[in-house]
């Protein structure tokens, strides 16, 4: 094999792909060949690097220079300057938002500096379609170690020692869950991967599936070995076509290398893996609904017990974990449970991947040790709030989570601390909100989502979420009464208490936390008929300041409903009756004469 | 090939190591001046010779980097070698034939090729 002096890594994760990575890759391939560098420069397609905001991302090794927002037009310069002449293309390097410093090396970028990667260790570093790159990074060493030198009980003990807890939301100790399934009676057992990631704004699992599918497969095989299962299912939503494709490639390679199938590595251990595509119902992320869906039934939860560990898929003992949980397992077996337990806090071990989105400068994926504060995540890695606005709240844990405020910024993130504050770890969605976000509207948004996704099997969830949503809509449209807040709280507690599954039990969280921390905003909507963040369209109006108006008429020309009148001699005025509050006049006015009140 | 044992896995790991080795930033670094002056003086040929020699000797843990003009154009092609924990040695007027010596004696053997050295920085 030829020696490549430089490696050019092009992110082809879903984020970078949608911002145009494919033409960049093609242009690089052509330009490198044209300059005769194809024998010494290797072009590699990788999964997500995490800094999706800056995509398409191109990383050049051995220097480790990260280029941001690369287009096909930049390619000739990168090849000529960097690959040929060894000069960094300064204008494409990452620039810090505050002091505009160019950072030449990947690992020095603040976004990456505080990260500690276990689940994402290979994402953006290897070609996910090449099993040999995974093996070169110690892939399948854990499996070989387990099969040749460890009993299933040893593997189980190691996972228990590590203190790993479920990364899908619940936070149940993984080792204990495995043990229940191992001890369950049955000649046939299953392991299942929950890859039905459905929270709005969350894409941790997708990145692992796309960037390092072998880590998930190896993790499941270790779990199967520990539990005594010989068959596994990956339940992945059909909206993740790239993830499904890469899983297919990875599984075919495993079969080819004898890592999937019968008598793996010459031992008695056999394992067969299937991918089941889900149709994207949020409730199928609930384990019993997920298993019903695999069986071909309608995706609806059922009461527990019996727990899946005793009676799961096709009535057999089954163990179900989410993608990130499984992806942590190979590192635990390879490096040891003690090593994993040395990271994180007393009760929450290891790291957690967060999908950072919303009004923050660097949106993307970060993996941090448990116990990192929200401030470090939002300000140090996320680079602070967009456009220098003020931080207001962070919604953590997706539609099942809650909104936390400025006073929680120094809260170390772990399962217990978040639950105590009214949020949950959830799968790790983290939506940042600034002063322009209306908290009542946020609660309405998430409830609209859970209400739509409620499967309808149990009454509290089906009817409760609907009634809560109607009440919230009443408040945001300015028709609310103070009594509605009591109704809302009562309904929320009822739904939380009485729903059959996790969807209903957590759906009221956004309402409860916003009521707890932002009650004044609710009251402003009801008592003063005002939306303090000026976001609820029913409660705001647009006005033109006659003093500032220069009578140019640009607002009137752009108004989609022709409700602005005036001429060269009289200042323009908006007809409030006909105004649809689209905000176009405010955007186009060159003299800032239009304002929201 | 089928992986039948830990040994088989190790073999694949060994043979696929170079796939990602350049990404971990090798222990030893070879830096070639690739400014216009360097290229005009034959830096491309030096680069090719370096890659060939490393390949021939099976040296994988070496990062081969390029750099721009450092101002000493009359001595181009310039080639720097940095071994871990040792000072950076700059060689001048390097020819492909010198490359074989530099890699053999200095990079592998640890003995600086004195007659070609033009500078040293810590």
XYZ file of C-alpha atoms in Angstrom:
719
model
C 0.000 0.000 0.000
C 1.259 3.441 -0.947
C 2.221 5.996 1.672
C -0.001 9.018 1.780
C 1.668 12.062 3.264
C -1.554 13.988 3.673
C -5.157 13.042 4.336
C -8.008 15.278 3.309
C -11.152 14.484 5.259
C -14.432 15.701 3.872
C -17.421 15.498 6.196
C -20.289 13.796 4.464
C -22.641 13.659 7.394
C -26.201 14.808 6.848
C -25.430 18.333 8.081
C -22.484 18.978 5.784
C -24.142 17.151 2.925
C -27.077 19.525 3.045
C -24.742 22.504 3.075
C -23.023 21.193 -0.065
C -20.263 18.701 0.798
C -20.783 16.498 -2.253
C -19.599 19.053 -4.865
C -16.635 19.896 -2.613
C -15.635 16.244 -2.467
C -15.908 15.837 -6.229
C -13.941 19.031 -6.879
C -11.197 17.922 -4.479
C -10.948 14.575 -6.165
C -10.601 16.172 -9.571
C -8.143 18.857 -8.493
C -5.900 16.485 -6.528
C -5.689 14.169 -9.541
C -5.125 17.064 -11.934
C -2.160 18.279 -9.899
C -0.712 14.777 -9.780
C -1.065 14.509 -6.014
C -3.402 11.518 -6.009
C -0.570 9.107 -5.133
C 0.446 11.067 -2.044
C -2.738 12.724 -0.828
C -5.621 10.559 0.326
C -9.171 11.841 0.097
C -11.473 10.412 2.765
C -15.204 10.670 3.281
C -16.104 10.838 6.973
C -19.090 11.187 9.236
C -20.025 14.213 11.296
C -17.367 16.382 12.991
C -20.017 17.995 15.143
C -19.515 21.609 14.140
C -22.367 21.515 11.659
C -22.816 25.288 11.705
C -19.461 25.629 9.941
C -20.107 22.968 7.283
C -19.115 21.779 4.789
C -16.050 20.966 6.861
C -12.740 19.830 5.375
C -9.893 18.728 7.650
C -6.350 18.327 6.344
C -3.880 16.071 8.153
C -1.073 15.766 9.320
C -1.420 19.437 10.252
C -4.983 18.948 11.448
C -6.226 22.177 9.891
C -9.968 22.599 9.838
C -11.516 24.581 7.008
C -15.026 25.954 7.418
C -17.883 26.490 4.978
C -15.848 25.228 2.063
C -17.334 25.523 -1.411
C -16.221 23.917 -4.662
C -14.717 27.288 -5.642
C -12.316 27.132 -2.671
C -10.939 23.761 -3.672
C -8.305 24.919 -6.172
C -6.844 27.235 -3.538
C -6.755 24.540 -0.852
C -4.958 22.121 -3.162
C -2.523 24.705 -4.548
C -1.742 26.482 -1.298
C -2.066 23.877 1.405
C -1.435 20.538 -0.237
C 1.118 21.695 -2.769
C 2.892 24.587 -1.111
C 2.179 23.955 2.539
C 0.560 27.298 3.294
C -2.683 27.330 5.230
C -5.637 28.960 3.545
C -6.137 31.595 6.244
C -9.495 32.859 5.080
C -11.141 29.454 5.521
C -9.826 28.736 9.006
C -12.185 28.899 11.970
C -12.437 32.428 13.347
C -13.526 33.038 16.937
C -16.726 35.113 17.065
C -15.546 37.582 19.776
C -11.965 38.539 18.940
C -11.712 37.300 15.340
C -8.684 35.098 15.891
C -7.932 32.502 13.198
C -7.289 29.077 14.661
C -5.016 26.870 12.547
C -5.462 23.614 14.452
C -8.628 21.612 14.874
C -7.990 20.691 18.510
C -7.370 24.326 19.557
C -10.840 25.450 18.499
C -12.805 26.208 21.697
C -15.669 24.078 20.401
C -13.427 20.989 20.532
C -11.054 21.915 23.356
C -13.331 20.976 26.245
C -14.788 17.930 24.572
C -14.016 14.427 25.676
C -14.986 11.907 23.094
C -15.889 8.312 23.797
C -19.108 7.717 21.861
C -17.995 10.089 19.116
C -14.323 9.083 19.167
C -14.289 8.004 15.539
C -16.925 10.367 14.144
C -15.310 12.649 11.618
C -12.042 10.790 11.996
C -12.541 7.601 10.037
C -14.284 6.592 6.875
C -17.425 4.882 8.209
C -17.718 2.765 5.064
C -14.336 1.152 5.656
C -14.152 -1.488 8.375
C -10.341 -1.458 8.201
C -10.208 2.148 9.369
C -12.353 1.137 12.335
C -10.027 -1.787 13.046
C -7.006 0.510 12.747
C -8.562 2.530 15.583
C -8.764 -0.529 17.876
C -12.100 -1.606 16.489
C -13.333 -5.084 17.424
C -10.474 -5.429 19.909
C -13.048 -5.319 22.705
C -15.063 -8.057 21.028
C -11.982 -10.230 20.527
C -10.981 -9.633 24.134
C -14.451 -10.576 25.379
C -14.789 -13.686 23.239
C -11.322 -15.058 23.904
C -10.493 -13.992 27.428
C -13.715 -13.112 29.241
C -16.820 -14.961 30.380
C -20.165 -13.311 29.706
C -20.293 -12.676 33.457
C -16.986 -10.790 33.233
C -18.340 -8.551 30.493
C -21.429 -7.892 32.563
C -19.328 -7.100 35.629
C -17.177 -4.695 33.644
C -20.218 -2.777 32.422
C -21.603 -2.665 35.962
C -18.281 -1.346 37.256
C -18.283 1.362 34.606
C -21.498 2.848 35.975
C -22.834 3.389 32.447
C -26.461 4.544 32.430
C -28.930 4.633 29.558
C -28.287 7.556 27.265
C -31.727 7.545 25.684
C -33.407 9.471 28.443
C -34.244 7.262 31.386
C -30.758 6.904 32.765
C -31.306 3.353 34.017
C -28.042 1.570 34.920
C -27.069 -0.414 31.820
C -25.281 -3.232 33.647
C -28.323 -3.878 35.822
C -30.614 -3.915 32.803
C -28.358 -6.459 31.116
C -28.293 -8.560 34.258
C -32.115 -8.738 34.425
C -32.145 -10.026 30.875
C -29.269 -12.431 31.456
C -30.990 -13.924 34.505
C -34.357 -14.169 32.723
C -35.388 -17.667 31.730
C -35.523 -18.360 28.021
C -33.789 -20.285 25.273
C -33.922 -17.320 22.906
C -33.008 -13.728 23.738
C -32.752 -10.527 21.745
C -30.748 -7.327 21.925
C -32.297 -4.263 20.377
C -30.919 -0.871 19.482
C -33.285 2.061 19.738
C -32.274 4.321 16.852
C -35.666 5.993 16.624
C -34.325 9.411 17.495
C -37.285 11.733 17.246
C -36.780 14.784 19.462
C -36.915 18.009 17.462
C -33.351 19.294 17.127
C -31.622 16.131 18.314
C -29.158 14.292 16.090
C -26.647 12.594 18.403
C -27.627 9.089 17.411
C -27.791 9.902 13.729
C -24.203 11.106 13.813
C -22.986 7.926 15.455
C -24.942 5.768 13.003
C -23.551 7.746 10.091
C -20.053 8.357 11.388
C -19.163 5.190 13.249
C -21.685 2.383 12.645
C -19.200 -0.314 13.679
C -19.028 1.045 17.230
C -22.749 0.426 17.590
C -22.512 -3.065 16.066
C -19.583 -4.009 18.292
C -21.410 -2.658 21.344
C -24.491 -4.734 20.548
C -22.405 -7.851 20.049
C -20.762 -7.355 23.435
C -24.192 -6.922 24.973
C -25.493 -10.020 23.224
C -22.510 -12.025 24.472
C -23.042 -10.835 28.053
C -26.780 -11.499 27.986
C -26.758 -14.706 26.006
C -28.573 -13.419 22.936
C -27.816 -14.498 19.395
C -29.980 -12.095 17.466
C -30.341 -8.347 17.341
C -32.465 -5.643 15.810
C -31.590 -2.043 15.065
C -34.794 -0.027 14.933
C -33.909 3.018 12.878
C -36.308 5.624 11.573
C -36.703 5.687 7.804
C -36.025 9.443 7.817
C -32.357 8.560 8.327
C -31.551 7.163 4.862
C -27.797 7.736 5.123
C -27.663 6.057 8.523
C -29.519 3.029 7.164
C -27.232 2.875 4.143
C -24.070 3.032 6.241
C -25.402 0.437 8.659
C -26.055 -1.836 5.686
C -22.500 -1.381 4.408
C -21.042 -1.978 7.860
C -23.100 -5.112 8.423
C -22.133 -6.524 5.028
C -18.462 -5.938 5.848
C -18.878 -7.646 9.213
C -20.404 -10.651 7.515
C -17.570 -10.706 5.001
C -14.960 -10.582 7.783
C -16.776 -13.228 9.785
C -17.716 -10.807 12.563
C -21.422 -11.410 12.118
C -22.912 -14.848 11.629
C -22.186 -18.207 13.203
C -19.149 -19.094 15.334
C -17.636 -15.630 15.421
C -13.823 -15.684 15.678
C -13.918 -19.430 15.895
C -15.904 -19.457 19.149
C -19.357 -20.729 20.063
C -20.746 -17.215 19.927
C -23.095 -16.516 17.014
C -24.870 -13.289 16.303
C -27.282 -12.213 13.583
C -28.294 -8.612 13.142
C -31.227 -6.984 11.337
C -32.210 -3.415 10.608
C -35.871 -2.539 10.964
C -36.961 0.740 9.444
C -39.507 2.671 11.455
C -42.008 5.012 9.904
C -41.092 7.920 12.127
C -43.718 7.823 14.869
C -42.320 9.495 17.968
C -44.001 7.006 20.275
C -41.979 4.162 18.717
C -39.021 5.440 20.713
C -40.836 3.967 23.722
C -39.490 0.452 24.175
C -42.722 -1.548 24.210
C -44.123 0.414 21.249
C -40.830 -0.104 19.426
C -40.975 -3.843 19.910
C -44.611 -3.925 18.765
C -43.510 -2.104 15.630
C -40.719 -4.618 14.955
C -43.281 -7.396 15.289
C -45.342 -5.725 12.594
C -48.016 -4.477 14.973
C -49.172 -0.894 15.333
C -46.587 1.046 17.325
C -48.301 1.419 20.693
C -46.933 0.988 24.191
C -48.266 -1.600 26.606
C -48.260 -1.538 30.393
C -45.173 -2.794 32.189
C -44.575 -5.230 33.883
C -43.873 -7.597 32.281
C -40.669 -5.791 31.473
C -38.889 -6.497 28.185
C -36.091 -8.199 30.119
C -38.567 -10.985 30.861
C -41.070 -10.709 28.065
C -39.964 -8.570 25.183
C -39.736 -9.012 21.452
C -41.887 -11.966 20.262
C -42.439 -12.645 23.964
C -38.755 -13.472 24.541
C -36.385 -11.805 27.035
C -34.997 -8.715 25.318
C -32.603 -5.943 26.161
C -33.036 -2.561 24.586
C -30.569 0.320 24.686
C -30.177 3.407 22.567
C -27.407 4.094 20.044
C -25.194 6.213 22.266
C -25.356 3.687 25.112
C -24.285 0.829 22.840
C -21.528 2.944 21.288
C -19.948 3.461 24.713
C -19.636 -0.276 25.386
C -16.593 -1.160 23.200
C -14.468 1.509 24.916
C -15.573 0.234 28.345
C -14.553 -3.337 27.579
C -11.327 -2.255 25.887
C -10.200 0.276 28.484
C -11.943 -1.241 31.499
C -14.918 -0.270 33.629
C -12.680 1.479 36.178
C -11.404 3.824 33.485
C -14.923 4.785 32.438
C -15.997 5.235 36.040
C -13.136 7.686 36.583
C -14.834 10.119 34.190
C -17.865 12.157 35.170
C -19.578 12.644 38.519
C -20.367 10.388 41.440
C -23.596 8.985 40.069
C -23.340 9.884 36.393
C -20.297 8.310 34.803
C -18.652 8.896 31.480
C -19.665 11.489 28.954
C -22.825 12.720 27.278
C -23.338 13.906 23.731
C -25.458 17.019 23.360
C -27.000 18.430 20.208
C -26.567 22.156 20.599
C -29.119 24.135 18.605
C -31.134 27.313 18.686
C -29.835 30.846 19.179
C -26.219 29.895 19.687
C -23.185 30.680 17.563
C -21.774 27.184 17.099
C -24.603 24.759 16.638
C -23.554 21.144 16.470
C -22.647 18.104 18.520
C -20.532 18.181 21.641
C -19.481 15.311 23.867
C -18.534 16.389 27.373
C -17.792 14.643 30.659
C -20.821 14.436 32.950
C -20.692 17.315 35.382
C -19.798 19.947 32.816
C -21.886 23.064 33.406
C -24.494 24.420 31.022
C -22.485 27.644 30.897
C -19.428 25.809 29.570
C -21.512 24.098 26.914
C -23.428 27.172 25.758
C -20.764 29.846 26.109
C -17.356 28.160 25.874
C -18.173 25.579 23.217
C -21.277 27.087 21.719
C -19.562 30.465 21.459
C -22.401 32.333 23.164
C -25.665 33.718 21.904
C -26.215 34.697 18.272
C -25.876 38.374 17.384
C -24.738 39.274 20.889
C -28.263 38.907 22.296
C -28.980 38.047 25.909
C -29.319 34.458 27.104
C -32.781 33.632 28.369
C -33.230 29.898 28.762
C -32.109 26.514 27.606
C -34.533 23.740 26.784
C -32.909 20.480 27.701
C -34.134 16.981 26.961
C -36.394 17.698 23.994
C -40.196 17.687 24.213
C -39.963 15.585 27.360
C -37.538 17.969 28.998
C -37.830 21.335 30.571
C -36.643 24.923 30.274
C -33.896 26.050 32.586
C -32.957 29.651 33.229
C -29.914 31.817 33.771
C -29.721 30.748 37.404
C -29.079 27.184 36.235
C -26.157 28.116 34.014
C -23.636 26.850 36.550
C -25.529 23.641 37.181
C -23.265 20.638 36.542
C -25.072 18.462 34.050
C -25.954 14.996 35.331
C -29.070 12.861 35.618
C -29.946 13.921 39.173
C -29.282 17.647 38.868
C -31.407 18.005 35.764
C -34.314 16.029 37.171
C -34.238 18.109 40.350
C -34.461 21.282 38.268
C -37.521 19.939 36.424
C -35.805 19.008 33.178
C -34.375 15.640 32.179
C -31.170 14.503 30.550
C -33.296 13.017 27.799
C -31.422 11.968 24.766
C -29.387 15.179 24.887
C -31.147 17.861 22.891
C -30.152 21.332 24.038
C -32.041 24.248 22.530
C -30.694 27.676 23.429
C -33.143 30.579 23.616
C -32.515 34.305 23.713
C -34.589 37.258 24.891
C -36.678 37.189 21.693
C -38.102 33.766 22.555
C -41.510 33.685 24.210
C -41.575 30.940 26.828
C -45.320 30.425 26.571
C -44.907 29.905 22.855
C -42.089 27.422 23.483
C -44.346 25.385 25.759
C -47.050 25.553 23.089
C -44.582 24.424 20.386
C -43.425 21.338 22.290
C -46.923 20.451 23.356
C -48.138 20.738 19.803
C -45.459 18.167 18.960
C -46.277 15.695 21.739
C -50.008 16.120 21.217
C -49.621 15.252 17.545
C -47.377 12.301 18.356
C -49.562 10.899 21.135
C -50.620 7.433 19.989
C -54.068 7.801 21.530
C -54.111 4.543 23.451
C -54.515 6.002 26.936
C -56.981 8.757 27.739
C -54.839 11.019 29.958
C -52.264 11.526 27.224
C -54.663 11.654 24.293
C -57.147 14.088 25.853
C -54.875 15.789 28.368
C -52.267 16.961 25.886
C -55.034 18.206 23.595
C -56.687 20.236 26.350
C -53.362 21.646 27.485
C -52.544 22.675 23.945
C -55.924 24.408 23.529
C -55.389 26.301 26.769
C -51.924 27.401 25.698
C -53.249 28.536 22.324
C -55.884 30.549 24.144
C -53.199 32.270 26.210
C -50.872 33.021 23.304
C -53.752 34.524 21.355
C -54.563 36.869 24.231
C -57.807 35.216 25.303
C -56.473 33.555 28.408
C -57.819 33.969 31.961
C -55.884 33.621 35.211
C -57.943 30.533 36.004
C -56.429 28.854 32.927
C -53.083 28.658 34.683
C -54.599 26.530 37.429
C -56.302 24.312 34.867
C -53.046 23.985 33.014
C -51.144 22.942 36.117
C -53.831 20.494 37.153
C -53.954 18.931 33.697
C -50.165 18.766 33.502
C -49.854 16.926 36.803
C -52.686 14.591 35.853
C -51.129 13.686 32.495
C -47.706 13.241 34.084
C -49.109 10.991 36.765
C -51.536 8.859 34.812
C -50.190 8.330 31.324
C -49.266 4.852 30.222
C -45.833 5.504 28.791
C -42.922 7.891 28.851
C -44.372 10.086 26.133
C -47.334 11.187 28.221
C -45.458 11.048 31.506
C -42.956 13.623 30.306
C -45.027 15.671 27.826
C -46.110 18.202 30.490
C -42.487 18.983 31.466
C -42.085 21.995 29.163
C -45.356 23.437 30.524
C -44.490 22.764 34.156
C -40.978 24.217 33.937
C -42.038 27.343 32.075
C -44.828 27.848 34.612
C -42.298 27.409 37.372
C -39.583 29.691 36.034
C -41.456 32.086 33.729
C -44.848 32.542 35.377
C -44.596 36.305 34.868
C -44.630 35.778 31.114
C -47.834 33.772 31.325
C -49.367 36.500 33.484
C -48.306 39.226 31.066
C -50.101 37.388 28.266
C -53.253 37.069 30.350
C -53.427 40.254 32.424
C -51.745 42.834 30.192
C -52.478 41.081 26.878
C -48.797 41.575 26.083
C -46.107 39.176 24.951
C -42.907 40.390 26.678
C -40.672 38.754 24.046
C -42.827 40.231 21.291
C -43.162 36.870 19.620
C -46.875 35.985 19.845
C -48.374 37.620 16.778
C -51.836 38.090 18.278
C -50.424 40.272 21.026
C -48.154 42.558 19.061
C -48.645 45.249 16.477
C -46.339 47.020 14.095
C -46.272 50.830 14.116
C -44.437 53.465 12.137
C -42.843 56.343 14.042
C -44.013 59.476 12.180
C -40.929 61.403 13.334
C -38.502 58.835 11.943
C -40.468 58.092 8.752
C -38.758 59.638 5.725
C -41.784 58.933 3.517
C -39.814 56.769 1.105
C -42.678 54.286 0.699
C -40.480 51.173 0.727
C -42.657 49.604 3.446
C -45.843 50.165 1.450
C -44.294 48.712 -1.685
C -43.247 45.529 0.156
C -46.377 45.031 2.250
C -47.995 41.802 1.017
C -51.525 42.938 1.960
C -51.251 46.630 0.961
C -52.240 47.885 4.360
C -49.736 50.756 4.602
C -50.842 54.151 3.363
C -49.005 57.470 2.949
C -47.256 59.607 0.324
C -44.347 62.004 -0.224
C -45.950 64.540 2.099
C -47.591 62.428 4.793
C -45.818 59.824 6.950
C -46.858 56.238 6.295
C -49.362 54.559 8.633
C -50.204 50.854 9.066
C -53.881 49.886 9.045
C -53.961 47.658 12.143
C -57.233 46.000 11.101
C -55.770 44.578 7.923
C -52.175 44.035 9.067
C -51.191 40.337 9.120
C -48.118 41.010 11.289
C -45.662 39.447 8.929
C -42.924 41.916 9.897
C -41.825 42.688 6.347
C -42.091 46.464 6.874
C -39.785 46.244 9.875
C -37.190 44.313 7.885
C -37.207 46.587 4.833
C -37.400 50.041 6.458
C -33.988 51.692 5.869
C -34.523 54.207 8.704
C -35.641 51.880 11.546
C -38.933 53.788 11.723
C -40.991 50.599 12.137
C -41.176 48.950 15.527
C -42.977 46.098 17.267
C -45.071 47.053 20.280
C -10.634 -12.438 4.730
C -12.420 -14.008 7.672
C -11.252 -13.050 11.121
C -10.908 -16.345 12.951
C -8.848 -15.264 15.921
C -7.321 -12.381 17.819
C -4.204 -12.945 15.724
C -6.137 -12.355 12.492
C -7.572 -9.132 13.885
C -4.082 -7.965 14.851
C -2.839 -8.660 11.334
C -5.578 -6.551 9.793
C -4.937 -3.848 12.328
C -1.237 -3.848 11.484
C -1.812 -3.692 7.745
C -4.476 -1.003 8.007
C -2.561 1.166 10.442
C -1.345 3.521 7.717
C -4.941 4.182 6.793
C -5.280 6.541 9.692
C -1.701 7.054 10.888
C -1.256 10.360 9.063
C -4.225 11.672 11.019
C -2.664 11.132 14.428
C 0.297 13.374 13.533
C 3.289 10.985 13.447
C 5.950 11.020 16.130
C 8.662 12.182 13.728
C 8.107 15.040 11.309
C 9.719 15.761 7.946
C 8.972 19.215 6.589
C 9.751 20.215 3.022
C 9.910 23.814 1.824
C 7.407 24.101 -0.973
C 7.454 27.813 -1.699
C 7.905 28.900 -5.314
C 11.664 29.009 -4.681
C 11.642 25.470 -3.308
C 9.595 24.099 -6.160
C 11.874 25.824 -8.694
C 14.932 24.303 -7.019
C 13.463 20.783 -7.161
C 11.429 20.362 -3.967
C 8.895 18.193 -5.786
C 11.579 15.623 -6.622
C 12.736 15.740 -3.011
C 9.169 15.162 -1.836
C 8.775 12.181 -4.150
C 12.089 10.785 -2.932
C 11.000 11.165 0.698
C 7.732 9.343 0.121
C 9.451 6.580 -1.833
C 12.144 6.082 0.765
C 9.653 6.006 3.650
C 7.551 3.522 1.736
C 10.578 1.355 0.915
C 11.607 1.219 4.552
C 8.030 0.725 5.738
C 8.202 3.810 7.971
C 4.614 4.731 8.771
C 4.792 6.847 11.857
C 6.266 9.852 10.098
C 4.320 13.006 9.287
C 5.419 14.500 5.988
C 4.445 18.141 5.885
C 4.997 20.974 3.479
C 5.679 24.565 4.327
C 6.045 27.888 2.523
C 9.165 29.982 1.846
C 11.155 30.792 4.966
C 13.380 33.330 3.202
C 16.478 31.246 2.691
C 15.750 30.765 -0.987
C 19.361 30.287 -2.077
C 19.588 27.098 -0.025
C 16.422 25.488 -1.389
C 15.326 22.729 -1.486
C 15.143 22.821 2.295
C 14.184 19.828 4.373
C 13.631 19.783 8.133
C 13.643 16.755 10.379
C 12.141 16.841 13.871
C 12.586 13.754 15.990
C 10.561 13.679 19.211
C 12.388 15.528 21.960
C 15.227 16.604 19.683
C 15.958 19.965 18.048
C 14.682 20.774 14.573
C 17.456 20.183 12.049
C 17.317 22.062 8.749
C 19.104 20.647 5.720
C 19.825 22.777 2.625
C 20.481 22.079 -1.073
C 18.858 18.701 -0.640
C 18.865 16.311 -3.589
C 16.913 13.050 -3.908
C 20.188 11.203 -3.239
C 20.623 13.118 0.039
C 17.127 12.119 1.061
C 18.138 8.473 1.234
C 21.033 9.359 3.544
C 18.991 11.735 5.716
C 16.255 9.202 6.258
C 18.648 6.310 6.821
C 21.169 8.041 9.037
C 19.163 10.721 10.825
C 15.512 9.751 10.844
C 16.151 6.082 11.568
C 19.650 6.113 13.009
C 19.388 9.309 15.019
C 22.702 10.614 13.647
C 22.516 14.043 12.001
C 23.955 14.242 8.453
C 26.345 17.024 9.360
C 27.593 18.004 5.882
C 24.104 18.997 4.745
C 22.975 20.840 7.881
C 22.431 24.568 7.580
C 20.605 25.285 10.787
C 19.188 24.056 14.037
C 16.348 25.388 16.171
C 15.161 24.123 19.524
